[in-house]
Short mmCIF file of C-alpha atoms in Angstrom, two decimals:
data_model
loop_
_atom_site.label_atom_id
_atom_site.label_comp_id
_atom_site.label_asym_id
_atom_site.label_seq_id
_atom_site.Cartn_x
_atom_site.Cartn_y
_atom_site.Cartn_z
CA MET A 1290 157.99 80.04 22.36
CA SER A 1291 158.51 76.34 22.87
CA ARG A 1292 159.51 74.61 26.11
CA THR A 1293 161.95 71.83 26.84
CA ASN A 1294 163.35 69.98 29.85
CA ARG A 1295 167.00 70.17 28.75
CA SER A 1296 169.52 72.13 30.76
CA THR A 1297 169.03 75.75 29.85
CA GLY A 1298 171.13 78.80 29.22
CA ILE A 1299 171.90 81.91 27.23
CA PHE A 1300 174.34 81.73 24.34
CA THR A 1301 175.34 84.05 21.52
CA ILE A 1302 176.47 83.21 18.01
CA GLY A 1303 177.54 85.07 14.88
CA HIS A 1304 176.33 83.71 11.55
CA SER A 1305 179.53 84.96 9.92
CA THR A 1306 180.12 83.22 6.58
CA HIS A 1307 178.73 79.84 7.65
CA ASN A 1308 176.57 77.85 5.32
CA THR A 1309 173.21 76.68 6.65
CA THR A 1310 174.40 73.16 7.42
CA ARG A 1311 177.34 74.31 9.52
CA PHE A 1312 175.26 76.92 11.31
CA VAL A 1313 172.62 74.36 12.28
CA GLU A 1314 175.39 71.98 13.43
CA LEU A 1315 176.74 74.70 15.75
CA LEU A 1316 173.28 75.26 17.22
CA GLN A 1317 172.53 71.57 17.61
CA GLY A 1318 175.95 70.95 19.13
CA HIS A 1319 174.93 73.18 22.03
CA HIS A 1320 171.30 72.00 22.18
CA ILE A 1321 169.91 75.38 21.11
CA ASN A 1322 166.16 75.25 20.66
CA ILE A 1323 165.47 78.98 20.21
CA LEU A 1324 167.43 81.37 18.02
CA GLY A 1325 166.86 85.02 18.95
CA ASP A 1326 167.88 87.24 16.04
CA VAL A 1327 169.26 90.49 17.50
CA ARG A 1328 170.12 92.08 14.16
CA SER A 1329 168.33 95.38 13.64
CA MET A 1330 167.94 94.47 9.96
CA PRO A 1331 167.48 90.69 9.71
CA TYR A 1332 168.80 90.40 6.16
CA SER A 1333 172.15 89.68 4.55
CA ARG A 1334 173.09 90.84 1.08
CA TRP A 1335 175.96 88.34 0.91
CA ARG A 1336 174.39 85.44 2.81
CA PRO A 1337 170.70 85.32 1.78
CA HIS A 1338 170.20 82.04 3.66
CA PHE A 1339 170.42 84.23 6.80
CA ASN A 1340 167.54 86.45 5.70
CA ARG A 1341 164.79 86.36 8.29
CA GLU A 1342 162.25 84.27 6.38
CA ASN A 1343 164.81 81.85 4.91
CA LEU A 1344 166.46 81.28 8.27
CA SER A 1345 163.17 80.83 10.09
CA ASP A 1346 162.00 78.23 7.55
CA GLU A 1347 165.31 76.34 7.67
CA LEU A 1348 165.57 76.28 11.46
CA ASN A 1349 161.98 75.07 11.72
CA LYS A 1350 163.00 71.91 9.85
CA TYR A 1351 165.34 71.10 12.75
CA GLY A 1352 162.94 71.98 15.55
CA ILE A 1353 164.69 75.27 16.34
CA GLU A 1354 162.37 78.20 16.85
CA TYR A 1355 163.32 81.52 15.24
CA VAL A 1356 162.40 84.69 17.15
CA PHE A 1357 163.12 88.20 15.87
CA LEU A 1358 164.42 90.41 18.71
CA GLY A 1359 166.05 93.11 16.60
CA GLU A 1360 163.46 95.72 17.46
CA GLU A 1361 164.19 95.36 21.17
CA LEU A 1362 167.86 94.34 21.15
CA GLY A 1363 169.22 95.45 17.76
CA GLY A 1364 172.41 97.50 17.83
CA ARG A 1365 172.04 99.79 14.82
CA THR A 1366 170.48 102.95 16.17
CA ASP A 1367 171.56 106.53 16.65
CA LYS A 1368 171.80 105.91 20.39
CA GLN A 1369 174.96 104.89 22.19
CA TYR A 1370 174.83 101.45 23.82
CA CYS A 1371 174.56 102.92 27.32
CA GLU A 1372 171.52 104.95 26.18
CA MET A 1373 169.92 101.92 24.53
CA ALA A 1374 170.38 99.88 27.70
CA ARG A 1375 168.20 102.39 29.57
CA THR A 1376 165.18 102.18 27.25
CA GLU A 1377 161.97 100.40 28.15
CA LEU A 1378 162.02 98.47 24.87
CA PHE A 1379 165.52 97.13 25.58
CA ASP A 1380 164.47 96.14 29.10
CA LEU A 1381 161.51 94.23 27.67
CA GLY A 1382 163.80 92.37 25.28
CA ILE A 1383 166.27 91.49 28.04
CA GLN A 1384 163.44 90.25 30.25
CA ARG A 1385 162.10 88.13 27.41
CA VAL A 1386 165.52 86.49 26.99
CA LYS A 1387 165.80 85.89 30.74
CA ASP A 1388 162.33 84.37 30.90
CA GLU A 1389 162.93 82.05 27.94
CA SER A 1390 166.34 80.98 29.23
CA GLN A 1391 164.67 79.48 32.29
CA HIS A 1392 163.13 76.80 30.07
CA ASN A 1393 165.22 76.80 26.89
CA ASN A 1394 168.68 77.09 25.45
CA ILE A 1395 168.50 80.36 23.57
CA ALA A 1396 171.22 81.66 21.26
CA LEU A 1397 171.24 85.35 20.42
CA MET A 1398 172.46 85.74 16.84
CA CYS A 1399 174.03 88.61 15.00
CA ALA A 1400 176.26 88.68 11.92
CA GLU A 1401 179.73 89.24 13.37
CA LYS A 1402 181.96 86.18 13.70
CA ASP A 1403 183.75 87.38 16.83
CA PRO A 1404 181.66 88.66 19.76
CA ILE A 1405 184.21 91.38 20.65
CA TYR A 1406 183.17 93.17 17.45
CA CYS A 1407 179.45 92.90 18.06
CA HIS A 1408 176.75 94.52 20.17
CA ARG A 1409 175.59 91.04 21.19
CA ALA A 1410 178.59 90.99 23.57
CA LEU A 1411 179.21 94.70 24.12
CA LEU A 1412 175.59 95.51 24.93
CA VAL A 1413 173.27 92.51 25.24
CA ALA A 1414 175.52 89.95 26.96
CA ARG A 1415 177.02 92.69 29.10
CA THR A 1416 173.56 93.62 30.38
CA LEU A 1417 172.58 90.00 30.99
CA VAL A 1418 175.80 89.29 32.92
CA ALA A 1419 175.34 92.46 34.98
CA SER A 1420 171.90 91.14 35.96
CA GLY A 1421 173.42 87.89 37.22
CA ARG A 1422 172.95 85.67 34.16
CA ALA A 1423 175.72 83.58 32.65
CA VAL A 1424 176.30 84.06 28.94
CA LYS A 1425 178.36 81.78 26.70
CA HIS A 1426 179.53 82.73 23.22
CA ILE A 1427 179.55 79.99 20.58
CA LEU A 1428 182.66 80.65 18.51
CA SER A 1429 182.93 79.77 14.82
CA ASP A 1430 184.87 76.57 15.56
CA GLY A 1431 182.09 75.40 17.89
CA SER A 1432 183.96 76.05 21.11
CA ILE A 1433 182.44 78.02 23.97
CA GLU A 1434 183.85 81.20 25.47
CA VAL A 1435 182.22 82.45 28.67
CA HIS A 1436 181.51 86.17 28.60
CA GLU A 1437 184.09 86.93 31.27
CA ALA A 1438 186.79 85.41 29.04
CA THR A 1439 185.48 87.47 26.13
CA VAL A 1440 185.93 90.62 28.21
CA GLU A 1441 189.50 89.57 29.09
CA ARG A 1442 190.19 89.02 25.39
CA LEU A 1443 188.73 92.45 24.63
CA TYR A 1444 191.16 94.06 27.08
CA LYS A 1445 194.07 92.38 25.30
CA HIS A 1446 192.68 93.27 21.87
CA LEU A 1447 192.61 96.93 22.86
CA GLY A 1448 196.13 96.73 24.32
CA HIS A 1449 195.11 96.97 27.96
CA GLN A 1450 195.72 94.81 30.97
CA LYS A 1451 192.66 94.68 33.17
CA ASN A 1452 194.52 95.11 36.45
CA GLN A 1453 196.72 97.94 35.13
CA MET A 1454 194.19 100.07 33.25
CA ARG A 1455 194.14 103.55 34.74
CA ILE A 1456 190.93 105.56 34.80
CA LEU A 1457 189.39 107.93 37.33
CA GLU A 1458 187.57 105.19 39.20
CA ASN A 1459 189.41 102.08 40.26
CA SER A 1460 186.62 99.52 40.39
CA THR A 1461 186.65 96.61 37.91
CA GLU A 1462 183.18 97.61 36.73
CA ASP A 1463 184.40 101.10 35.80
CA ARG A 1464 187.41 99.68 33.95
CA ASP A 1465 185.10 97.31 32.07
CA ASP A 1466 182.79 100.20 31.16
CA ALA A 1467 185.73 102.13 29.73
CA VAL A 1468 186.82 99.16 27.62
CA TYR A 1469 183.28 98.50 26.37
CA LYS A 1470 182.91 102.18 25.39
CA GLU A 1471 186.29 102.24 23.65
CA GLN A 1472 185.35 99.20 21.54
CA GLU A 1473 181.90 100.64 20.77
CA ARG A 1474 183.55 103.84 19.47
CA ARG A 1475 185.83 101.77 17.23
CA ILE A 1476 182.92 99.73 15.87
CA ARG A 1477 180.71 102.75 15.21
CA LYS A 1478 183.53 104.43 13.25
CA HIS A 1479 183.28 101.59 10.71
CA LEU A 1480 179.47 101.53 10.33
#
């Protein structure tokens, strides 16, 4: 992967229904120089410009490196997210992202427009944040939402208030785990 002296960080982005021009603008607007594709299947029936080879070729024109990370960090498996997070392959993918983010701005891409509906937030960003890394989500309008704000929005989306959610354990981490799991169950019902 390439190196740069720009400020560095970890971002996520959903390709959603963007055209190539808009997608590249979003990446360039946040100085992304590596796109890590975390889709298990890096192809889109409805948006062929986001197929692995097409996207890689297009990003290369703008000096953005395409890296497929779907094998390590893809969300479509038979395993629950908590099981996936404990695999050696997932750990290797997370470490690769951490290593690259020391020298690059890397955006982890999946298809979903909103991170609260995607494993890139519910699994990958969650793991990175738990390890002490900051993660920022690039929203479809180009604005940034820090992961902690995404989690707050997820609580509201599910009809919970973070400080009033009642579960067996009272720690914030346990409440967050319950909310992540509830959203994962909802997402998997629609796969």
